[in-house]
Structure formats: C-alpha cells, structure tokens
PDB file of C-alpha atoms and ligand atoms in Angstrom:
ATOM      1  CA  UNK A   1      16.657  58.330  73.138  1.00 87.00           C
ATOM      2  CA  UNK A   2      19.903  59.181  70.956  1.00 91.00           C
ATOM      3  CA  UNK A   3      21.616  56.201  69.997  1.00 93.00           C
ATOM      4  CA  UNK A   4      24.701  57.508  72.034  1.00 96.00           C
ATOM      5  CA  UNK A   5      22.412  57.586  74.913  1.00 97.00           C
ATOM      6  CA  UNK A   6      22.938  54.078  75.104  1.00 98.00           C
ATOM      7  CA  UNK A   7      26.292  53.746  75.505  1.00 98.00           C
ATOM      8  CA  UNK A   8      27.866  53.832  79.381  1.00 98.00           C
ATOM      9  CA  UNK A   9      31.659  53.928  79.181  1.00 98.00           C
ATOM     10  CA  UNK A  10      32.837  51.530  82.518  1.00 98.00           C
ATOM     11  CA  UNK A  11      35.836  54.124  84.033  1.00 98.00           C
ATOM     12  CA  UNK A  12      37.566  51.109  85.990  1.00 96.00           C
ATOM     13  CA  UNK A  13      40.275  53.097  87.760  1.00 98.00           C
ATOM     14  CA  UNK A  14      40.509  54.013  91.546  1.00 98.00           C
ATOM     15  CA  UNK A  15      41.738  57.582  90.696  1.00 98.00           C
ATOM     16  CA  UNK A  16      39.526  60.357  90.693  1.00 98.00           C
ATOM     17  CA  UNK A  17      41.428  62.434  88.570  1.00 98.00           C
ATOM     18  CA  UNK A  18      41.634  60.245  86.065  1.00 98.00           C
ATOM     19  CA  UNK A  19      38.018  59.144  86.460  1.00 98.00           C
ATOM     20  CA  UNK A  20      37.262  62.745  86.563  1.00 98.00           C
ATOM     21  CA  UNK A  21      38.639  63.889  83.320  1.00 98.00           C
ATOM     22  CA  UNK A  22      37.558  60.642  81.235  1.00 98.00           C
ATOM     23  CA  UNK A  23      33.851  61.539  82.592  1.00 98.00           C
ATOM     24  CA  UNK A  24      34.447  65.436  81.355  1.00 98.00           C
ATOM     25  CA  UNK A  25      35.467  64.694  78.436  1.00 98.00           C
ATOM     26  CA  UNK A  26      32.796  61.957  77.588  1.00 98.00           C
ATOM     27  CA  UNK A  27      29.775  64.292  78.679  1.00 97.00           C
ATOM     28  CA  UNK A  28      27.270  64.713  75.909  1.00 96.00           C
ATOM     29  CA  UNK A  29      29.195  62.203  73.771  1.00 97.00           C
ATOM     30  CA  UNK A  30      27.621  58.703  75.572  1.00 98.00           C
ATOM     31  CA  UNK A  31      24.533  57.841  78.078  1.00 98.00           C
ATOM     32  CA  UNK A  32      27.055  57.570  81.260  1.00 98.00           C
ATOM     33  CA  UNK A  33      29.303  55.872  82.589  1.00 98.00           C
ATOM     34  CA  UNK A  34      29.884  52.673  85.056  1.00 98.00           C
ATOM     35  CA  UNK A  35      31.695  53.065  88.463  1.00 98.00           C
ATOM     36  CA  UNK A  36      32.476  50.123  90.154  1.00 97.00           C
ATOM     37  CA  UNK A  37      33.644  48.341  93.242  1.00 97.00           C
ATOM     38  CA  UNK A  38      37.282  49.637  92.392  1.00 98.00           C
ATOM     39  CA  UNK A  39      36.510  53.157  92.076  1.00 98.00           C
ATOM     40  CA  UNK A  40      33.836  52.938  94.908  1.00 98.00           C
ATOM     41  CA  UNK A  41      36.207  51.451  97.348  1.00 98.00           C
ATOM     42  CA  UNK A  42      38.892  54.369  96.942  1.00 98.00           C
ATOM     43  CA  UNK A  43      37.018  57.037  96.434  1.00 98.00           C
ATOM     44  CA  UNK A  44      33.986  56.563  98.088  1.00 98.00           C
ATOM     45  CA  UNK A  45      30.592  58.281  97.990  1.00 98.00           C
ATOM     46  CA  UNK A  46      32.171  61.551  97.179  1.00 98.00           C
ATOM     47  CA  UNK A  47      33.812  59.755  94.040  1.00 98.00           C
ATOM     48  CA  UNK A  48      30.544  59.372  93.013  1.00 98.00           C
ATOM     49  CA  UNK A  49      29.023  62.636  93.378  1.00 98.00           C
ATOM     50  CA  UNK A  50      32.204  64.636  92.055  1.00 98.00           C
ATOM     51  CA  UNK A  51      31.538  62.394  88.907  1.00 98.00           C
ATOM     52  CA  UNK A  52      27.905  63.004  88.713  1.00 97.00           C
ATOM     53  CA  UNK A  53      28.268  66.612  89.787  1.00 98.00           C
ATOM     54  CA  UNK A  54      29.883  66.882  85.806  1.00 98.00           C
ATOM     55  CA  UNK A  55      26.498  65.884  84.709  1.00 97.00           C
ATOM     56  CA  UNK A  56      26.998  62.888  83.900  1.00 97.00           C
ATOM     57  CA  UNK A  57      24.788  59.614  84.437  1.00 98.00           C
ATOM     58  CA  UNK A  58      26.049  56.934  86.841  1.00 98.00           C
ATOM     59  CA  UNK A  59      25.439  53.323  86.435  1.00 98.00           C
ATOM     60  CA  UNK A  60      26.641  52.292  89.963  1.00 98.00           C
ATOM     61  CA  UNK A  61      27.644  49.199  89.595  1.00 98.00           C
ATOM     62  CA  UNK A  62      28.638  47.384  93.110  1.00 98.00           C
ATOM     63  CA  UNK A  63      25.881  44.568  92.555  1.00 98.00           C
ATOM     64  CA  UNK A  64      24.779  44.064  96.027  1.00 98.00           C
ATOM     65  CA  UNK A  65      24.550  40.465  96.903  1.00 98.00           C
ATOM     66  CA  UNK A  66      23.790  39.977 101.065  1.00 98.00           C
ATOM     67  CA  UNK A  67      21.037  38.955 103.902  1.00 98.00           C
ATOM     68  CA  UNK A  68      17.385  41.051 102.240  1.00 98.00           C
ATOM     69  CA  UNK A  69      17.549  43.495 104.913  1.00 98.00           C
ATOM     70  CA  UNK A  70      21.093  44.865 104.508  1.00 98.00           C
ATOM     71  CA  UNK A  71      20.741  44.676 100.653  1.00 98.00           C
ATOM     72  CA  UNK A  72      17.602  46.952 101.386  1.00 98.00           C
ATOM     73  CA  UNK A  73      20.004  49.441 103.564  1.00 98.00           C
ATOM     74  CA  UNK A  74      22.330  49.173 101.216  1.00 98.00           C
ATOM     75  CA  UNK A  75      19.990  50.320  98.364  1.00 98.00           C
ATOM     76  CA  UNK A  76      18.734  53.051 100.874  1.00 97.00           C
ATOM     77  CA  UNK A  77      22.711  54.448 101.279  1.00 97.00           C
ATOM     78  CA  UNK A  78      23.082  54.584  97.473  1.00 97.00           C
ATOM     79  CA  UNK A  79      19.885  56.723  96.607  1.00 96.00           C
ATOM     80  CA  UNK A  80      20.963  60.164  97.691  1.00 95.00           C
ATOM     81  CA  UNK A  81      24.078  59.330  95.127  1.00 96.00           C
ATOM     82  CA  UNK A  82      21.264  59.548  92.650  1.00 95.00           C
ATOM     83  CA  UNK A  83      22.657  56.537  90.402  1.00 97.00           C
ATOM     84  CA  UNK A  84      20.743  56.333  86.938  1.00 97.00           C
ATOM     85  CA  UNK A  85      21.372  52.345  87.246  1.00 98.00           C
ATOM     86  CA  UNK A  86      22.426  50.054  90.357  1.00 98.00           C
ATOM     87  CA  UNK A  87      22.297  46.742  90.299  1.00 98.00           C
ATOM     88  CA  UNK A  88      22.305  43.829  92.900  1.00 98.00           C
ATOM     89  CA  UNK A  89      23.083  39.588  92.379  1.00 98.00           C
ATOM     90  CA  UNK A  90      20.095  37.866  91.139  1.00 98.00           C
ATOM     91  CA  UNK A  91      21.568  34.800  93.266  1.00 96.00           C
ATOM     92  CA  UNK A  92      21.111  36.498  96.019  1.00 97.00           C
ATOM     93  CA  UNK A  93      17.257  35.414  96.020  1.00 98.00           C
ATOM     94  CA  UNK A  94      13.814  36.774  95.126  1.00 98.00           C
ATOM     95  CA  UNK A  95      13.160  38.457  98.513  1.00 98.00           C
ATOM     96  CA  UNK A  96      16.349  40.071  98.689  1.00 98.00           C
ATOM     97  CA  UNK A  97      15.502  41.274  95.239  1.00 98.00           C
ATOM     98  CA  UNK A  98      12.171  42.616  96.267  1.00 98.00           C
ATOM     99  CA  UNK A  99      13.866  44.362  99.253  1.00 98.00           C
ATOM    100  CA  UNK A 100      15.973  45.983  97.025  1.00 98.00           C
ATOM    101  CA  UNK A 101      13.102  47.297  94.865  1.00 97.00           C
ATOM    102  CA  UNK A 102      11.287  48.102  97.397  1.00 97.00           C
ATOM    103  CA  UNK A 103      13.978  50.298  98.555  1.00 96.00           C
ATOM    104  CA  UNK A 104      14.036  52.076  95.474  1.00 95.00           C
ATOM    105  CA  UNK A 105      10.185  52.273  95.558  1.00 93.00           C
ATOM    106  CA  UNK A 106       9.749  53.796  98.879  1.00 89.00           C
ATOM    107  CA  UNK A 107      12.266  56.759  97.927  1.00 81.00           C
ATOM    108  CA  UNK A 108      10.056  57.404  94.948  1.00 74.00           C
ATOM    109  CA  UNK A 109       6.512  55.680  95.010  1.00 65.00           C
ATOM    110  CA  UNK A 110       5.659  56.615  91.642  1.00 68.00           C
ATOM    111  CA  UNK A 111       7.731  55.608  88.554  1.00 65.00           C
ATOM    112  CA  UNK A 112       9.279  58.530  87.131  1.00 68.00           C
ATOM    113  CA  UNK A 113      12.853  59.247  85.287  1.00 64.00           C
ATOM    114  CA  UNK A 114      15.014  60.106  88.351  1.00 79.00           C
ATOM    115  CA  UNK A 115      14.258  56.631  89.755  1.00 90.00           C
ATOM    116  CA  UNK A 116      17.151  54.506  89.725  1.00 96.00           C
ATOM    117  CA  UNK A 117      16.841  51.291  86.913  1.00 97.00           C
ATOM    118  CA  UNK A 118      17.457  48.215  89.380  1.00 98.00           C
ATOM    119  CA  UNK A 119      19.422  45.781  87.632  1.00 98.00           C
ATOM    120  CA  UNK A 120      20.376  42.446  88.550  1.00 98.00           C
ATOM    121  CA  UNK A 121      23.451  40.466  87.454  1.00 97.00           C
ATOM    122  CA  UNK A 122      23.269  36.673  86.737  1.00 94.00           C
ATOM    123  CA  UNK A 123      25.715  34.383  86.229  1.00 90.00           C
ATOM    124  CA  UNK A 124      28.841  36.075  85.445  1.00 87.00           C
ATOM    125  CA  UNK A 125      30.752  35.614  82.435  1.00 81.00           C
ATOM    126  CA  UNK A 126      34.145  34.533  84.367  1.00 83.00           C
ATOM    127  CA  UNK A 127      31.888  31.228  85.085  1.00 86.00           C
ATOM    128  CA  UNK A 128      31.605  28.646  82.753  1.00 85.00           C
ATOM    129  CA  UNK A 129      29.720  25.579  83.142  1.00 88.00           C
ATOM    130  CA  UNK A 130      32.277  23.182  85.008  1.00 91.00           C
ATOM    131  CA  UNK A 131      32.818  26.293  87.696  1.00 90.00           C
ATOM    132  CA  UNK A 132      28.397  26.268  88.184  1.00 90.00           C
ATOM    133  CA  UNK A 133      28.657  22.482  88.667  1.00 91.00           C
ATOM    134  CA  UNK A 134      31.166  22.548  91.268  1.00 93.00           C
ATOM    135  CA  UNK A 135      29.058  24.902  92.993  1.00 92.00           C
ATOM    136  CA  UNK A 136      26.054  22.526  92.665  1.00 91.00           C
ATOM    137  CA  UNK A 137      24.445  24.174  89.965  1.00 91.00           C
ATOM    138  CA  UNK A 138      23.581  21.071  87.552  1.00 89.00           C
ATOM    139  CA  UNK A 139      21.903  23.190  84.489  1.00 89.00           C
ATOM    140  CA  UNK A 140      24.655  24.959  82.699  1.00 86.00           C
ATOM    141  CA  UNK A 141      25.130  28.860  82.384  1.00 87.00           C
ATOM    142  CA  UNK A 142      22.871  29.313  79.722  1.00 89.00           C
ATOM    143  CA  UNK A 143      19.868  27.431  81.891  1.00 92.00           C
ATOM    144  CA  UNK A 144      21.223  29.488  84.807  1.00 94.00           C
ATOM    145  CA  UNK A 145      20.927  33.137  82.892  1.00 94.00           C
ATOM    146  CA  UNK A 146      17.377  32.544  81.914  1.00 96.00           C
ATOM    147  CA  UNK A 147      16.247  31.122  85.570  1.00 97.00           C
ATOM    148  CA  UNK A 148      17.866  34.199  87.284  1.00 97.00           C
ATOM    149  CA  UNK A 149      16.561  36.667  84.863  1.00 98.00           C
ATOM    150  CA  UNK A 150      13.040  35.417  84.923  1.00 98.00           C
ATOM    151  CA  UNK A 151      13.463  35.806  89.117  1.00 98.00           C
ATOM    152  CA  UNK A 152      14.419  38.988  88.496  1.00 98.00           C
ATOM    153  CA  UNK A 153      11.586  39.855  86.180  1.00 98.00           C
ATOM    154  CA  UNK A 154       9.252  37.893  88.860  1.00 98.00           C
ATOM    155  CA  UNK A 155      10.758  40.195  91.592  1.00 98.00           C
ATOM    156  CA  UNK A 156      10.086  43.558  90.066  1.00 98.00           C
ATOM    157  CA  UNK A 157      13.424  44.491  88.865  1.00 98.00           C
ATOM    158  CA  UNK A 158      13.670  46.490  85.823  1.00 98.00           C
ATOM    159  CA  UNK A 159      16.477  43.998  83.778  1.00 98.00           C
ATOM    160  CA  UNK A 160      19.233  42.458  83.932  1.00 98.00           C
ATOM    161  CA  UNK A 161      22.829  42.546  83.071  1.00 97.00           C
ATOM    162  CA  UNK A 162      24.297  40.112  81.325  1.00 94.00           C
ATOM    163  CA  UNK A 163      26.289  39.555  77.693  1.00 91.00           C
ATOM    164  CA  UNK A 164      26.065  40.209  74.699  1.00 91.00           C
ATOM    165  CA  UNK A 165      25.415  36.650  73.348  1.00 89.00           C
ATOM    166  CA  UNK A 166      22.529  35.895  75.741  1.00 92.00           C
ATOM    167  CA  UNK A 167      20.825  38.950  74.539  1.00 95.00           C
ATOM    168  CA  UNK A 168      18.483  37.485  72.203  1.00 95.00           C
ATOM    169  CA  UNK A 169      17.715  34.808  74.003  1.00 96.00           C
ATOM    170  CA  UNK A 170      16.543  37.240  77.137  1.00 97.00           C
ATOM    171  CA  UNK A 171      14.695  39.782  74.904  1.00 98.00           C
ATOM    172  CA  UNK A 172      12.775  36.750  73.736  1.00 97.00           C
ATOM    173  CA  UNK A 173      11.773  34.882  77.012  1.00 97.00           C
ATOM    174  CA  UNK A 174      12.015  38.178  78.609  1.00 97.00           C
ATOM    175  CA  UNK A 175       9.615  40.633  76.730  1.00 97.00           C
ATOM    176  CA  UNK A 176      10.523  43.761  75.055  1.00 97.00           C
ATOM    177  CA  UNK A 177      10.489  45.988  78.164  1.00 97.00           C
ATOM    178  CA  UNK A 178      12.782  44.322  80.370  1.00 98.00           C
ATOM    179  CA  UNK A 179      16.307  46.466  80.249  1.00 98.00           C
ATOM    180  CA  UNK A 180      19.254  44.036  78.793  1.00 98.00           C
ATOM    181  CA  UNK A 181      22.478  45.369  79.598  1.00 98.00           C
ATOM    182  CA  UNK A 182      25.337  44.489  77.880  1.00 96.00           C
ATOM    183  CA  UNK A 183      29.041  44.130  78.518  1.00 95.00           C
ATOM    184  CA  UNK A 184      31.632  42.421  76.463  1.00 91.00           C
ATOM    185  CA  UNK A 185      31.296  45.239  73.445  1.00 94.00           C
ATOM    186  CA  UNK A 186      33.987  45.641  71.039  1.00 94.00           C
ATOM    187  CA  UNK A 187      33.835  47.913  67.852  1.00 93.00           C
ATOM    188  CA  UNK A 188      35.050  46.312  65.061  1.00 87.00           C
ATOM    189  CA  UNK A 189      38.748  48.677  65.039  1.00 91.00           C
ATOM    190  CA  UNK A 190      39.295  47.685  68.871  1.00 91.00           C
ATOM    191  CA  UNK A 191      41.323  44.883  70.537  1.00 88.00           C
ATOM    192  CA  UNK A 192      39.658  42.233  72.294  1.00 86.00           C
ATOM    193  CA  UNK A 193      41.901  42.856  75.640  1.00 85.00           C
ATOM    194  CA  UNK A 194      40.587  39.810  78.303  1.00 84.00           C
ATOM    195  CA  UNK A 195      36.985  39.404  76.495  1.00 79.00           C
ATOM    196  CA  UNK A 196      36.930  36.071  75.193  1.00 78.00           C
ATOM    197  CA  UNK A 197      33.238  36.382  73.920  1.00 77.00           C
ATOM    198  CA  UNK A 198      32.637  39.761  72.143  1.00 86.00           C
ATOM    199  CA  UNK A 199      29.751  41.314  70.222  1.00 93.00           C
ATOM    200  CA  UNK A 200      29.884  44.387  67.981  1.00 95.00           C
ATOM    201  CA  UNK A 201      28.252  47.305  69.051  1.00 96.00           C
ATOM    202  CA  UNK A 202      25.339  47.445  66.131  1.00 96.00           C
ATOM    203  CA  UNK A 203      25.164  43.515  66.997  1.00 96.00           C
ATOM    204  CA  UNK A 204      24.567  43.894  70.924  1.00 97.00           C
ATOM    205  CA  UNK A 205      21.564  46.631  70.116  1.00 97.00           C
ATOM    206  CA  UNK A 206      20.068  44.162  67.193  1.00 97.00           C
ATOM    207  CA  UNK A 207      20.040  41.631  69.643  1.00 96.00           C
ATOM    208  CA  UNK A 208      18.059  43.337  72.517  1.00 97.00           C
ATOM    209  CA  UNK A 209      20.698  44.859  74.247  1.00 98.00           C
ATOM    210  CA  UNK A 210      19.021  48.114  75.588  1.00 98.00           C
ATOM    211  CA  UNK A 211      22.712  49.699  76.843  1.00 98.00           C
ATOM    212  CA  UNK A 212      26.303  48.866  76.638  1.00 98.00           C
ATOM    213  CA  UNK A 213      28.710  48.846  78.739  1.00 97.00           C
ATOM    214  CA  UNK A 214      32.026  49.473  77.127  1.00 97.00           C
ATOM    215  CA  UNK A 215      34.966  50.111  78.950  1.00 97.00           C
ATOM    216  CA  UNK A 216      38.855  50.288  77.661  1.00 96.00           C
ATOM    217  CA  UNK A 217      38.165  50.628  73.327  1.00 96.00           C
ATOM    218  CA  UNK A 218      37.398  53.724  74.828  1.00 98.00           C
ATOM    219  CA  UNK A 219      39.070  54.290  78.384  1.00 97.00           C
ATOM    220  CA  UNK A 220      42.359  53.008  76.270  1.00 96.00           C
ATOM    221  CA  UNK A 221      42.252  55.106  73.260  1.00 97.00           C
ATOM    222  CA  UNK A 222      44.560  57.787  72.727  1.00 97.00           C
ATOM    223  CA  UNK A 223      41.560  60.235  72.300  1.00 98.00           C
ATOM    224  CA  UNK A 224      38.302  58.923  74.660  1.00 98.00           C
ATOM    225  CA  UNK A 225      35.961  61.572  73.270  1.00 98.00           C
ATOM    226  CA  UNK A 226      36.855  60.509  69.623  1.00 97.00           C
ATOM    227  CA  UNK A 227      36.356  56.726  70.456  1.00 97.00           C
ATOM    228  CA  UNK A 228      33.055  57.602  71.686  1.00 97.00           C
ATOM    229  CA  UNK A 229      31.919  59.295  68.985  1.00 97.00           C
ATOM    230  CA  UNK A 230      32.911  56.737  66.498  1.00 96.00           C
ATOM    231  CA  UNK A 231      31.029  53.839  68.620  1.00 97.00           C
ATOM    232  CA  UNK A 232      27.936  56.261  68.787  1.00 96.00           C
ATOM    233  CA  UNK A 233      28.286  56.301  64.626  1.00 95.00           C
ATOM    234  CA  UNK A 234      28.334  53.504  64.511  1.00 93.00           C
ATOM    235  CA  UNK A 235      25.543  52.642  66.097  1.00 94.00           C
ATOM    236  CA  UNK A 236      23.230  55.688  65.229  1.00 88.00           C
TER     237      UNK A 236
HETATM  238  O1  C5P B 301      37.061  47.275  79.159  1.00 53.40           O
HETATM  239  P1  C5P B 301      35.841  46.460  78.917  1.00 53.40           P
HETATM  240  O2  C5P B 301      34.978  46.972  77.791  1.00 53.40           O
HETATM  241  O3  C5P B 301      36.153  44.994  78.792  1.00 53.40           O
HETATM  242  O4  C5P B 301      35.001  46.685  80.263  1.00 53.40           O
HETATM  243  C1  C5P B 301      33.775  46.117  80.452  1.00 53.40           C
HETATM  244  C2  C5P B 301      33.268  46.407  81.821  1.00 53.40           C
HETATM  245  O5  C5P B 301      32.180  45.543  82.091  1.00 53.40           O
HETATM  246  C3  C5P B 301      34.256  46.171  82.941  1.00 53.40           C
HETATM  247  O6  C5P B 301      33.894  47.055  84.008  1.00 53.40           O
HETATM  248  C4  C5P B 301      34.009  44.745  83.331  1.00 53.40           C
HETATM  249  O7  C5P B 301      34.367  44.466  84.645  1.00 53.40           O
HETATM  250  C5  C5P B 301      32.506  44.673  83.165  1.00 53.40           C
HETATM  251  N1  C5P B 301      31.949  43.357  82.915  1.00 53.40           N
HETATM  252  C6  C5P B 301      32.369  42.515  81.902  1.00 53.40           C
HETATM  253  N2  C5P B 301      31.766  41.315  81.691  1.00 53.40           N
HETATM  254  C7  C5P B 301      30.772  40.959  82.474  1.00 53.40           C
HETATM  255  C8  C5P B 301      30.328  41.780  83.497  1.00 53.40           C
HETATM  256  C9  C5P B 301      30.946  42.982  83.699  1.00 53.40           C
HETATM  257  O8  C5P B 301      33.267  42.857  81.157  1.00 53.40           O
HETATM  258  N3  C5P B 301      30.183  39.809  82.225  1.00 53.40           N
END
C-alpha cells in the first residue's frame, strides 16, 4: 500500500457537485474519501455511486447504531453501493455487531479485497468524561474506548474508528491487525478549525493509525489536489 493510500479525505457537504469535483480531483492522489450522514441524506444512494463511479474508494460512514436485525438490513442495503469501509456504533452491542458482520459475510463468504472493512465507532470525541457519567457510564472515555474496541474485536469486526491519541493505546491492547482509523488529523501548515485534540499526520501512522480521515486542511484549501499531495509527502 502507497502511503497516500491511506489517506480518505471526509467530503462533508450535501452537494453533489461539489462532492463530485473534490472526489475528481483527489483520484489517484489519496486512498478515498468519507461520505457521511450529510451527504447521504441529500443525495442518497445515487450520491454514492456517482462518487464511486469516478473510481474512487468510499468509506461510508453513517455508523449504524439500531435493534441487530435492522442494523443487519441496513448493512444488506449498503453492499450493492460497494463501500470500501462502513462502519456501525460499537454501543450498539455485540450481537448487533455480529449481525452486521454477518451481513457483510453472507454477501461474500470468503475474505477477499472487495469486501467491505466493518468498522465500529466508540465513544465519540464530542464526549468527554462528565457527558459518559451522566449517561451512567462510570469508567471514563479512555476505559470506555478500550471496552468497546475489544467488543468489537470479540465480535468480528475488522477495527475501529476512533482518534488519533487513543491510537497507541488500541494498537497495543488491540494487536497489529486490527484497522485503527483515525480522525482529528492536522498537517503541521493547517488550522485546527473545531478539533480540539489533533495529531500530525506522520504522528497518527507512528501511532497505529492504519488510515486517516482528514477532512477541511484539504476540502478548505484553495487547491484540494495540492493539499493532498503535500499530506501524502509528508507521510510517504
Ligand atoms: O475537517 P476535519 O478534518 O475536521 O474532518 C474530520 C472528519 O471526521 C469529519 O467528517 C468529522 O465529522 C469526522 N470525525 C471527527 N472526529 C471524530 C469522528 C469523526 O472529526 N471523533
């Protein structure tokens, strides 16, 4: 894998234009890139595939989190979109994480490279420790991370996403082929924007971090493509 390769630019816009000609541009240049529930919601499946169609690698990320069964359908609807990454909530339980495997699993029984990575989120990073304890969860986030990720592990998914700073920590309880996926990446020349906790590219992959997820240093910058290629620099 080129160093680039692990790079998936997050395209958080509803407009498929716009989503369009950032993914064009980026083709060859990064890994992928991340659609979310903001993009998903406007445009759809056919979003999706218009993006793909470019030749470009989706991380669909609209992390699931309902009853097993409907997590499992869900799974099931997002296959023929032929995401390289989709991920679910690991909160959402170790059966409803099987299901979703299993999902996966059925539409390809053997592993092979056009099977989807299934990802799980943990705790997310907008959650600090006083916002877990009001929800009854006693530990801490950092406790939290490492329970979710090991019933993640336990339920057959292939990693988890979660930041930067927890990377080490996960590649080490974790082992060395569970996927770490990392948002929360800012190149040195970039501005923070809203990330409060931020890791350098170089940084995230010393750590563990198998991909990053980078969104406006290079949705933002007057030239995407050039962005790209200066992360991918340096990192390679
Ligand atoms: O623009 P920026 O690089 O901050 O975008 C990062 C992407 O990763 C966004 O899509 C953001 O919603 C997502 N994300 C994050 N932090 C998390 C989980 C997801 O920034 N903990």
């Amino acid at each position: 894998m080129n160093p680039s390769d692990r790079i998936f630019v997050a395209l958080d816009t509803p407009d498929l234009d716009k989503a369009l000609a950032l993914a064009e541009g980026l083709r060859g240049l990064v890994g992928g890139v991340k659609l979310g529930k903001e993009f998903f919601t406007a445009q759809g499946p056919a979003g999706v595939n218009a993006v793909s169609a470019l030749g470009v690698a989706v991380f669909l990320d609209l992390k699931f989190h309902d009853v097993p069964a409907t997590v499992a359908r869900a799974v099931r609807a997002a296959l023929p979109l032929k995401p390289y990454m989709l991920d679910v909530h690991a909160s959402g339980g170790e059966e409803m994480m099987r299901a979703a495997v299993d999902a996966v699993q059925e539409s390809s029984p053997k592993p092979d490279s056009r099977r989807p990575l299934m990802l799980a989120v943990t705790v997310l990073t907008s959650l600090g420790d006083d916002d877990l304890f009001a929800a009854g969860v006693v530990d801490g986030a950092e406790e939290q991370v490492l329970r979710l990720a090991r019933m993640a592990k336990k339920s057959g998914l292939d990693g988890v996403v979660c930041s930067a700073l927890e990377a080490e920590t996960l590649r080490a309880a974790m082992g060395p082929d569970f996927k770490l996926v990392t948002p929360g990446i800012r190149p040195a020349w970039a501005i923070a924007d809203d990330q409060k906790r931020i890791t350098a590219p170089a940084d995230a992959l010393a750590k563990g971090a198998d991909y990053l997820v980078i969104g406006r240093p290079v949705t933002g910058a007057d030239d995407p493509a050039d962005a790209a290629r200066r992360i991918a620099d340096e990192i390679g």
